[in-house]
Amino acid sequence: MSFLLILALLSFDDPLEIVKKSVEANERNWKVARNYTYTEREEERDLNSDGSVKKTESHTYEVTMQEGEPYYRTILKDDKPLPPKEEKKEQEKLDKSIRERENETPEQRAKRIAKYEKEREESRKFLREVTDAYDFKLEGEETIDGRATWVIRCTPRAGFQPTLKDAKILPKLQGKLWIDKEEYQWAKAEIDVIDTLSFGLALFRVHKGAAIRFEATRVNDEVWLPKRTFVGGSARIAYLKNVSAEDESTFRDYKKFQVESKVTATAEVPQ
């Protein structure tokens, strides 16, 4: 048996290799995803101690691209059109942003986009850190929206030493990934907090038991885009106040952005 064949057999359905390929696929996918506009509805729910809903608020945004960066425009509050006064303010903000983009010098534009790209690169580095932070176990296969996926469990790896500051939270998370078998995209993720997470000099602390959920969908036969995100659990703010809340976002109306049209021109995309 040749060395290459042995290597191929060893790597067949290897969960670590699958996750590594998914990280690479994410970068390729992003280059296409950034050409899409969409509508995002974010719902925030404050909870009572027994888990019942105490208060609900929602905001719906129209997300477009403006010269290399996303722009969020509020179009609904609590699923109702904005009052005329607020609608006018949103339009004025949009007009101002468009003017600023049109009047910026090439140097200013390059600097602004470089800052945005740097933030994206930090996100990519964080994702690459995932492959070192966990032991991966292939638990089986599952069909999601008619597509075959691998189901992979992620358990914190003993002795993991993060190279990024933000990656320090990874040993305090565990969960499962559903990775598309054909395109290596994350179709679904379920992440659970298994130890307290601290942010901002511990002024904000997320308690053990919080949950993070993610679902994606394939759009236009060329790209994977978010379908739903969810974060829920309890937290303590500034050492004083404990709160329980849920934040859920859903995404729809994906349209391919026409670069030559600059700001808001879009083309309809089959869902």
PDB file of C-alpha atoms in Angstrom:
ATOM      1  CA  MET A   1       0.000   0.000   0.000  1.00  0.00           C
ATOM      2  CA  SER A   2       1.456   3.353  -1.023  1.00  0.00           C
ATOM      3  CA  PHE A   3       2.279   6.085   1.465  1.00  0.00           C
ATOM      4  CA  LEU A   4      -0.258   8.466  -0.132  1.00  0.00           C
ATOM      5  CA  LEU A   5      -3.038   5.890   0.153  1.00  0.00           C
ATOM      6  CA  ILE A   6      -2.184   5.238   3.815  1.00  0.00           C
ATOM      7  CA  LEU A   7      -2.220   8.976   4.452  1.00  0.00           C
ATOM      8  CA  ALA A   8      -5.590   9.302   2.740  1.00  0.00           C
ATOM      9  CA  LEU A   9      -7.077   6.485   4.831  1.00  0.00           C
ATOM     10  CA  LEU A  10      -5.768   7.988   8.056  1.00  0.00           C
ATOM     11  CA  SER A  11      -7.286  11.367   7.254  1.00  0.00           C
ATOM     12  CA  PHE A  12     -10.643   9.977   6.071  1.00  0.00           C
ATOM     13  CA  ASP A  13     -13.377  11.523   8.199  1.00  0.00           C
ATOM     14  CA  ASP A  14     -10.739  12.722  10.674  1.00  0.00           C
ATOM     15  CA  PRO A  15     -12.683  15.305  12.742  1.00  0.00           C
ATOM     16  CA  LEU A  16      -9.634  17.553  13.240  1.00  0.00           C
ATOM     17  CA  GLU A  17      -8.977  17.648   9.491  1.00  0.00           C
ATOM     18  CA  ILE A  18     -12.656  18.361   8.853  1.00  0.00           C
ATOM     19  CA  VAL A  19     -12.593  21.327  11.238  1.00  0.00           C
ATOM     20  CA  LYS A  20      -9.350  22.638   9.735  1.00  0.00           C
ATOM     21  CA  LYS A  21     -10.872  22.489   6.254  1.00  0.00           C
ATOM     22  CA  SER A  22     -13.968  24.270   7.553  1.00  0.00           C
ATOM     23  CA  VAL A  23     -11.819  27.156   8.799  1.00  0.00           C
ATOM     24  CA  GLU A  24     -10.229  27.466   5.356  1.00  0.00           C
ATOM     25  CA  ALA A  25     -13.653  27.245   3.694  1.00  0.00           C
ATOM     26  CA  ASN A  26     -14.950  30.026   5.952  1.00  0.00           C
ATOM     27  CA  GLU A  27     -12.374  32.439   4.549  1.00  0.00           C
ATOM     28  CA  ARG A  28     -13.273  31.586   0.954  1.00  0.00           C
ATOM     29  CA  ASN A  29     -16.956  31.918   1.790  1.00  0.00           C
ATOM     30  CA  TRP A  30     -16.485  35.372   3.359  1.00  0.00           C
ATOM     31  CA  LYS A  31     -15.085  36.799   0.124  1.00  0.00           C
ATOM     32  CA  VAL A  32     -18.416  36.012  -1.529  1.00  0.00           C
ATOM     33  CA  ALA A  33     -20.622  36.735   1.492  1.00  0.00           C
ATOM     34  CA  ARG A  34     -19.459  40.330   1.670  1.00  0.00           C
ATOM     35  CA  ASN A  35     -21.223  40.925  -1.663  1.00  0.00           C
ATOM     36  CA  TYR A  36     -24.673  40.410  -0.127  1.00  0.00           C
ATOM     37  CA  THR A  37     -27.108  42.752   1.553  1.00  0.00           C
ATOM     38  CA  TYR A  38     -29.828  41.483   3.878  1.00  0.00           C
ATOM     39  CA  THR A  39     -32.448  42.204   6.511  1.00  0.00           C
ATOM     40  CA  GLU A  40     -31.658  41.391  10.142  1.00  0.00           C
ATOM     41  CA  ARG A  41     -34.222  41.218  12.929  1.00  0.00           C
ATOM     42  CA  GLU A  42     -32.787  41.301  16.445  1.00  0.00           C
ATOM     43  CA  GLU A  43     -35.011  40.484  19.415  1.00  0.00           C
ATOM     44  CA  GLU A  44     -33.892  41.083  23.003  1.00  0.00           C
ATOM     45  CA  ARG A  45     -35.760  39.374  25.823  1.00  0.00           C
ATOM     46  CA  ASP A  46     -35.347  40.179  29.513  1.00  0.00           C
ATOM     47  CA  LEU A  47     -36.189  37.167  31.681  1.00  0.00           C
ATOM     48  CA  ASN A  48     -37.508  36.660  35.190  1.00  0.00           C
ATOM     49  CA  SER A  49     -35.680  34.364  37.603  1.00  0.00           C
ATOM     50  CA  ASP A  50     -37.975  31.466  36.595  1.00  0.00           C
ATOM     51  CA  GLY A  51     -37.101  31.916  32.923  1.00  0.00           C
ATOM     52  CA  SER A  52     -40.359  33.553  31.874  1.00  0.00           C
ATOM     53  CA  VAL A  53     -40.184  36.580  29.604  1.00  0.00           C
ATOM     54  CA  LYS A  54     -40.415  39.918  31.407  1.00  0.00           C
ATOM     55  CA  LYS A  55     -39.837  42.311  28.531  1.00  0.00           C
ATOM     56  CA  THR A  56     -39.295  42.015  24.771  1.00  0.00           C
ATOM     57  CA  GLU A  57     -37.864  44.527  22.305  1.00  0.00           C
ATOM     58  CA  SER A  58     -36.965  44.081  18.662  1.00  0.00           C
ATOM     59  CA  HIS A  59     -35.183  46.074  15.991  1.00  0.00           C
ATOM     60  CA  THR A  60     -35.084  45.265  12.300  1.00  0.00           C
ATOM     61  CA  TYR A  61     -32.198  46.513  10.174  1.00  0.00           C
ATOM     62  CA  GLU A  62     -31.594  46.852   6.464  1.00  0.00           C
ATOM     63  CA  VAL A  63     -27.910  46.028   6.019  1.00  0.00           C
ATOM     64  CA  THR A  64     -26.196  47.332   2.892  1.00  0.00           C
ATOM     65  CA  MET A  65     -22.588  47.802   1.826  1.00  0.00           C
ATOM     66  CA  GLN A  66     -21.099  51.268   1.578  1.00  0.00           C
ATOM     67  CA  GLU A  67     -17.712  51.409  -0.089  1.00  0.00           C
ATOM     68  CA  GLY A  68     -16.354  48.294   1.580  1.00  0.00           C
ATOM     69  CA  GLU A  69     -18.203  48.411   4.930  1.00  0.00           C
ATOM     70  CA  PRO A  70     -21.662  47.286   6.090  1.00  0.00           C
ATOM     71  CA  TYR A  71     -24.202  49.965   6.978  1.00  0.00           C
ATOM     72  CA  TYR A  72     -27.099  49.224   9.360  1.00  0.00           C
ATOM     73  CA  ARG A  73     -30.285  51.200   8.899  1.00  0.00           C
ATOM     74  CA  THR A  74     -33.149  50.701  11.359  1.00  0.00           C
ATOM     75  CA  ILE A  75     -36.406  50.119   9.476  1.00  0.00           C
ATOM     76  CA  LEU A  76     -38.691  48.638  12.174  1.00  0.00           C
ATOM     77  CA  LYS A  77     -39.021  48.758  15.961  1.00  0.00           C
ATOM     78  CA  ASP A  78     -41.066  46.029  17.626  1.00  0.00           C
ATOM     79  CA  ASP A  79     -42.097  45.004  14.104  1.00  0.00           C
ATOM     80  CA  LYS A  80     -43.740  48.360  13.454  1.00  0.00           C
ATOM     81  CA  PRO A  81     -42.678  51.116  11.044  1.00  0.00           C
ATOM     82  CA  LEU A  82     -40.672  53.936  12.589  1.00  0.00           C
ATOM     83  CA  PRO A  83     -42.524  57.123  13.532  1.00  0.00           C
ATOM     84  CA  PRO A  84     -42.024  59.826  10.859  1.00  0.00           C
ATOM     85  CA  LYS A  85     -39.558  61.739  13.050  1.00  0.00           C
ATOM     86  CA  GLU A  86     -37.341  58.689  13.603  1.00  0.00           C
ATOM     87  CA  GLU A  87     -37.606  57.650   9.958  1.00  0.00           C
ATOM     88  CA  LYS A  88     -36.402  61.111   8.960  1.00  0.00           C
ATOM     89  CA  LYS A  89     -33.402  60.788  11.297  1.00  0.00           C
ATOM     90  CA  GLU A  90     -32.491  57.412   9.829  1.00  0.00           C
ATOM     91  CA  GLN A  91     -32.667  58.838   6.313  1.00  0.00           C
ATOM     92  CA  GLU A  92     -30.526  61.815   7.327  1.00  0.00           C
ATOM     93  CA  LYS A  93     -27.920  59.466   8.842  1.00  0.00           C
ATOM     94  CA  LEU A  94     -27.877  57.413   5.659  1.00  0.00           C
ATOM     95  CA  ASP A  95     -27.539  60.506   3.435  1.00  0.00           C
ATOM     96  CA  LYS A  96     -24.705  61.791   5.621  1.00  0.00           C
ATOM     97  CA  SER A  97     -22.887  58.478   5.450  1.00  0.00           C
ATOM     98  CA  ILE A  98     -23.219  58.367   1.663  1.00  0.00           C
ATOM     99  CA  ARG A  99     -21.838  61.918   1.349  1.00  0.00           C
ATOM    100  CA  GLU A 100     -18.902  61.074   3.588  1.00  0.00           C
ATOM    101  CA  ARG A 101     -18.061  58.031   1.470  1.00  0.00           C
ATOM    102  CA  GLU A 102     -18.346  60.006  -1.765  1.00  0.00           C
ATOM    103  CA  ASN A 103     -16.155  62.838  -0.501  1.00  0.00           C
ATOM    104  CA  GLU A 104     -13.393  60.855   1.185  1.00  0.00           C
ATOM    105  CA  THR A 105      -9.974  60.856  -0.426  1.00  0.00           C
ATOM    106  CA  PRO A 106      -8.396  57.625  -1.711  1.00  0.00           C
ATOM    107  CA  GLU A 107      -6.083  57.710   1.318  1.00  0.00           C
ATOM    108  CA  GLN A 108      -8.994  58.077   3.747  1.00  0.00           C
ATOM    109  CA  ARG A 109     -10.888  55.268   2.079  1.00  0.00           C
ATOM    110  CA  ALA A 110      -7.857  52.978   2.152  1.00  0.00           C
ATOM    111  CA  LYS A 111      -7.303  53.709   5.838  1.00  0.00           C
ATOM    112  CA  ARG A 112     -10.959  53.070   6.725  1.00  0.00           C
ATOM    113  CA  ILE A 113     -11.132  49.802   4.810  1.00  0.00           C
ATOM    114  CA  ALA A 114      -7.777  48.695   6.249  1.00  0.00           C
ATOM    115  CA  LYS A 115      -9.204  49.146   9.747  1.00  0.00           C
ATOM    116  CA  TYR A 116     -12.251  47.068   8.861  1.00  0.00           C
ATOM    117  CA  GLU A 117     -10.081  44.373   7.257  1.00  0.00           C
ATOM    118  CA  LYS A 118      -7.879  44.277  10.359  1.00  0.00           C
ATOM    119  CA  GLU A 119     -10.931  43.535  12.479  1.00  0.00           C
ATOM    120  CA  ARG A 120     -11.895  40.763  10.065  1.00  0.00           C
ATOM    121  CA  GLU A 121      -8.380  39.315  10.235  1.00  0.00           C
ATOM    122  CA  GLU A 122      -8.619  39.191  14.039  1.00  0.00           C
ATOM    123  CA  SER A 123     -11.827  37.168  13.652  1.00  0.00           C
ATOM    124  CA  ARG A 124     -10.078  34.797  11.256  1.00  0.00           C
ATOM    125  CA  LYS A 125      -7.164  34.327  13.663  1.00  0.00           C
ATOM    126  CA  PHE A 126      -9.612  33.545  16.454  1.00  0.00           C
ATOM    127  CA  LEU A 127     -11.290  30.902  14.289  1.00  0.00           C
ATOM    128  CA  ARG A 128      -7.936  29.309  13.489  1.00  0.00           C
ATOM    129  CA  GLU A 129      -7.235  29.092  17.214  1.00  0.00           C
ATOM    130  CA  VAL A 130     -10.260  26.815  17.569  1.00  0.00           C
ATOM    131  CA  THR A 131      -8.393  23.950  15.895  1.00  0.00           C
ATOM    132  CA  ASP A 132      -5.798  23.992  18.693  1.00  0.00           C
ATOM    133  CA  ALA A 133      -8.198  24.617  21.568  1.00  0.00           C
ATOM    134  CA  TYR A 134     -10.297  21.457  21.335  1.00  0.00           C
ATOM    135  CA  ASP A 135     -10.295  17.708  21.019  1.00  0.00           C
ATOM    136  CA  PHE A 136     -12.739  16.757  18.272  1.00  0.00           C
ATOM    137  CA  LYS A 137     -14.871  13.621  18.121  1.00  0.00           C
ATOM    138  CA  LEU A 138     -16.962  12.548  15.165  1.00  0.00           C
ATOM    139  CA  GLU A 139     -20.362  11.592  16.574  1.00  0.00           C
ATOM    140  CA  GLY A 140     -22.099  10.707  13.336  1.00  0.00           C
ATOM    141  CA  GLU A 141     -23.928  12.314  10.453  1.00  0.00           C
ATOM    142  CA  GLU A 142     -27.156  14.299  10.165  1.00  0.00           C
ATOM    143  CA  THR A 143     -29.150  15.842   7.325  1.00  0.00           C
ATOM    144  CA  ILE A 144     -29.926  19.575   7.620  1.00  0.00           C
ATOM    145  CA  ASP A 145     -32.059  21.285   4.964  1.00  0.00           C
ATOM    146  CA  GLY A 146     -31.485  18.318   2.685  1.00  0.00           C
ATOM    147  CA  ARG A 147     -27.686  18.427   3.017  1.00  0.00           C
ATOM    148  CA  ALA A 148     -25.477  15.821   4.684  1.00  0.00           C
ATOM    149  CA  THR A 149     -23.356  17.055   7.589  1.00  0.00           C
ATOM    150  CA  TRP A 150     -20.799  15.656   9.977  1.00  0.00           C
ATOM    151  CA  VAL A 151     -21.683  16.061  13.660  1.00  0.00           C
ATOM    152  CA  ILE A 152     -18.518  16.830  15.632  1.00  0.00           C
ATOM    153  CA  ARG A 153     -18.213  17.245  19.385  1.00  0.00           C
ATOM    154  CA  CYS A 154     -15.727  19.851  20.653  1.00  0.00           C
ATOM    155  CA  THR A 155     -14.202  19.343  24.117  1.00  0.00           C
ATOM    156  CA  PRO A 156     -11.602  21.727  25.591  1.00  0.00           C
ATOM    157  CA  ARG A 157      -8.091  20.340  25.136  1.00  0.00           C
ATOM    158  CA  ALA A 158      -5.994  20.007  28.280  1.00  0.00           C
ATOM    159  CA  GLY A 159      -2.918  22.242  28.251  1.00  0.00           C
ATOM    160  CA  PHE A 160      -4.159  24.573  25.514  1.00  0.00           C
ATOM    161  CA  GLN A 161      -2.205  27.851  25.510  1.00  0.00           C
ATOM    162  CA  PRO A 162      -3.968  30.632  23.570  1.00  0.00           C
ATOM    163  CA  THR A 163      -1.892  32.962  21.424  1.00  0.00           C
ATOM    164  CA  LEU A 164      -4.679  35.548  21.184  1.00  0.00           C
ATOM    165  CA  LYS A 165      -6.110  37.471  24.104  1.00  0.00           C
ATOM    166  CA  ASP A 166      -9.690  36.796  23.021  1.00  0.00           C
ATOM    167  CA  ALA A 167      -8.995  33.070  22.705  1.00  0.00           C
ATOM    168  CA  LYS A 168      -8.683  32.785  26.494  1.00  0.00           C
ATOM    169  CA  ILE A 169     -12.425  32.125  26.598  1.00  0.00           C
ATOM    170  CA  LEU A 170     -12.196  28.955  24.466  1.00  0.00           C
ATOM    171  CA  PRO A 171     -11.393  26.521  27.345  1.00  0.00           C
ATOM    172  CA  LYS A 172     -14.617  27.720  28.983  1.00  0.00           C
ATOM    173  CA  LEU A 173     -16.756  26.692  26.016  1.00  0.00           C
ATOM    174  CA  GLN A 174     -17.761  23.317  24.629  1.00  0.00           C
ATOM    175  CA  GLY A 175     -20.315  22.081  22.149  1.00  0.00           C
ATOM    176  CA  LYS A 176     -21.035  20.554  18.761  1.00  0.00           C
ATOM    177  CA  LEU A 177     -20.590  21.536  15.113  1.00  0.00           C
ATOM    178  CA  TRP A 178     -22.590  20.408  12.106  1.00  0.00           C
ATOM    179  CA  ILE A 179     -20.260  20.732   9.100  1.00  0.00           C
ATOM    180  CA  ASP A 180     -21.508  20.347   5.535  1.00  0.00           C
ATOM    181  CA  LYS A 181     -19.904  17.282   3.949  1.00  0.00           C
ATOM    182  CA  GLU A 182     -19.663  18.791   0.492  1.00  0.00           C
ATOM    183  CA  GLU A 183     -18.528  22.364   1.149  1.00  0.00           C
ATOM    184  CA  TYR A 184     -17.134  22.178   4.721  1.00  0.00           C
ATOM    185  CA  GLN A 185     -19.281  25.069   5.923  1.00  0.00           C
ATOM    186  CA  TRP A 186     -20.726  25.292   9.426  1.00  0.00           C
ATOM    187  CA  ALA A 187     -24.426  24.588   8.924  1.00  0.00           C
ATOM    188  CA  LYS A 188     -25.094  24.692  12.660  1.00  0.00           C
ATOM    189  CA  ALA A 189     -23.298  25.146  15.984  1.00  0.00           C
ATOM    190  CA  GLU A 190     -24.351  24.651  19.594  1.00  0.00           C
ATOM    191  CA  ILE A 191     -21.944  26.102  22.144  1.00  0.00           C
ATOM    192  CA  ASP A 192     -22.366  25.990  25.931  1.00  0.00           C
ATOM    193  CA  VAL A 193     -20.549  28.037  28.589  1.00  0.00           C
ATOM    194  CA  ILE A 194     -19.028  25.648  31.146  1.00  0.00           C
ATOM    195  CA  ASP A 195     -17.258  28.237  33.321  1.00  0.00           C
ATOM    196  CA  THR A 196     -17.710  31.943  34.066  1.00  0.00           C
ATOM    197  CA  LEU A 197     -16.604  34.302  31.292  1.00  0.00           C
ATOM    198  CA  SER A 198     -15.245  37.708  32.351  1.00  0.00           C
ATOM    199  CA  PHE A 199     -14.967  40.806  30.172  1.00  0.00           C
ATOM    200  CA  GLY A 200     -13.758  44.363  30.735  1.00  0.00           C
ATOM    201  CA  LEU A 201     -11.786  43.893  33.964  1.00  0.00           C
ATOM    202  CA  ALA A 202     -14.516  41.494  35.120  1.00  0.00           C
ATOM    203  CA  LEU A 203     -17.135  44.260  35.048  1.00  0.00           C
ATOM    204  CA  PHE A 204     -19.263  41.980  32.891  1.00  0.00           C
ATOM    205  CA  ARG A 205     -19.436  38.276  33.772  1.00  0.00           C
ATOM    206  CA  VAL A 206     -21.383  35.620  31.873  1.00  0.00           C
ATOM    207  CA  HIS A 207     -22.338  32.741  34.132  1.00  0.00           C
ATOM    208  CA  LYS A 208     -21.923  29.032  33.545  1.00  0.00           C
ATOM    209  CA  GLY A 209     -24.876  27.565  31.667  1.00  0.00           C
ATOM    210  CA  ALA A 210     -25.243  30.293  29.044  1.00  0.00           C
ATOM    211  CA  ALA A 211     -25.897  29.056  25.515  1.00  0.00           C
ATOM    212  CA  ILE A 212     -24.778  30.179  22.046  1.00  0.00           C
ATOM    213  CA  ARG A 213     -26.496  28.871  18.927  1.00  0.00           C
ATOM    214  CA  PHE A 214     -25.819  29.452  15.229  1.00  0.00           C
ATOM    215  CA  GLU A 215     -27.517  28.300  12.018  1.00  0.00           C
ATOM    216  CA  ALA A 216     -26.528  29.019   8.417  1.00  0.00           C
ATOM    217  CA  THR A 217     -28.143  28.466   5.044  1.00  0.00           C
ATOM    218  CA  ARG A 218     -26.873  28.110   1.490  1.00  0.00           C
ATOM    219  CA  VAL A 219     -27.930  31.014  -0.736  1.00  0.00           C
ATOM    220  CA  ASN A 220     -27.937  31.352  -4.511  1.00  0.00           C
ATOM    221  CA  ASP A 221     -25.966  28.113  -4.943  1.00  0.00           C
ATOM    222  CA  GLU A 222     -22.734  29.952  -4.166  1.00  0.00           C
ATOM    223  CA  VAL A 223     -22.472  31.095  -0.542  1.00  0.00           C
ATOM    224  CA  TRP A 224     -23.370  30.232   3.069  1.00  0.00           C
ATOM    225  CA  LEU A 225     -24.968  33.011   5.112  1.00  0.00           C
ATOM    226  CA  PRO A 226     -26.370  33.312   8.654  1.00  0.00           C
ATOM    227  CA  LYS A 227     -29.924  32.136   9.214  1.00  0.00           C
ATOM    228  CA  ARG A 228     -30.208  32.498  12.989  1.00  0.00           C
ATOM    229  CA  THR A 229     -28.031  33.363  15.981  1.00  0.00           C
ATOM    230  CA  PHE A 230     -28.988  33.022  19.633  1.00  0.00           C
ATOM    231  CA  VAL A 231     -27.291  33.937  22.895  1.00  0.00           C
ATOM    232  CA  GLY A 232     -29.022  33.307  26.209  1.00  0.00           C
ATOM    233  CA  GLY A 233     -28.156  33.039  29.881  1.00  0.00           C
ATOM    234  CA  SER A 234     -27.477  35.000  33.028  1.00  0.00           C
ATOM    235  CA  ALA A 235     -24.781  37.590  33.681  1.00  0.00           C
ATOM    236  CA  ARG A 236     -23.564  40.008  36.312  1.00  0.00           C
ATOM    237  CA  ILE A 237     -22.926  43.642  35.494  1.00  0.00           C
ATOM    238  CA  ALA A 238     -20.421  45.816  37.397  1.00  0.00           C
ATOM    239  CA  TYR A 239     -20.340  43.415  40.388  1.00  0.00           C
ATOM    240  CA  LEU A 240     -23.828  44.567  41.335  1.00  0.00           C
ATOM    241  CA  LYS A 241     -26.679  43.453  39.139  1.00  0.00           C
ATOM    242  CA  ASN A 242     -27.534  39.953  37.935  1.00  0.00           C
ATOM    243  CA  VAL A 243     -29.602  39.783  34.750  1.00  0.00           C
ATOM    244  CA  SER A 244     -31.062  36.983  32.652  1.00  0.00           C
ATOM    245  CA  ALA A 245     -31.644  37.653  28.997  1.00  0.00           C
ATOM    246  CA  GLU A 246     -31.802  36.246  25.481  1.00  0.00           C
ATOM    247  CA  ASP A 247     -30.719  37.846  22.226  1.00  0.00           C
ATOM    248  CA  GLU A 248     -31.921  36.242  19.005  1.00  0.00           C
ATOM    249  CA  SER A 249     -31.258  37.437  15.458  1.00  0.00           C
ATOM    250  CA  THR A 250     -32.795  36.111  12.256  1.00  0.00           C
ATOM    251  CA  PHE A 251     -31.597  36.944   8.741  1.00  0.00           C
ATOM    252  CA  ARG A 252     -33.571  37.103   5.488  1.00  0.00           C
ATOM    253  CA  ASP A 253     -33.973  38.834   2.112  1.00  0.00           C
ATOM    254  CA  TYR A 254     -30.431  38.182   0.950  1.00  0.00           C
ATOM    255  CA  LYS A 255     -29.630  40.088  -2.239  1.00  0.00           C
ATOM    256  CA  LYS A 256     -26.422  40.230  -4.188  1.00  0.00           C
ATOM    257  CA  PHE A 257     -24.820  43.645  -4.040  1.00  0.00           C
ATOM    258  CA  GLN A 258     -23.940  45.278  -7.341  1.00  0.00           C
ATOM    259  CA  VAL A 259     -20.524  46.848  -6.727  1.00  0.00           C
ATOM    260  CA  GLU A 260     -20.749  49.204  -9.653  1.00  0.00           C
ATOM    261  CA  SER A 261     -23.956  50.697  -8.198  1.00  0.00           C
ATOM    262  CA  LYS A 262     -22.039  51.815  -5.098  1.00  0.00           C
ATOM    263  CA  VAL A 263     -24.547  51.980  -2.265  1.00  0.00           C
ATOM    264  CA  THR A 264     -27.979  50.442  -2.391  1.00  0.00           C
ATOM    265  CA  ALA A 265     -28.577  48.752  -5.751  1.00  0.00           C
ATOM    266  CA  THR A 266     -29.357  45.051  -5.316  1.00  0.00           C
ATOM    267  CA  ALA A 267     -30.392  42.031  -7.316  1.00  0.00           C
ATOM    268  CA  GLU A 268     -33.020  39.582  -6.107  1.00  0.00           C
ATOM    269  CA  VAL A 269     -31.684  36.214  -4.977  1.00  0.00           C
ATOM    270  CA  PRO A 270     -33.741  32.987  -4.710  1.00  0.00           C
ATOM    271  CA  GLN A 271     -34.052  31.887  -1.069  1.00  0.00           C
TER     272      GLN A 271
END
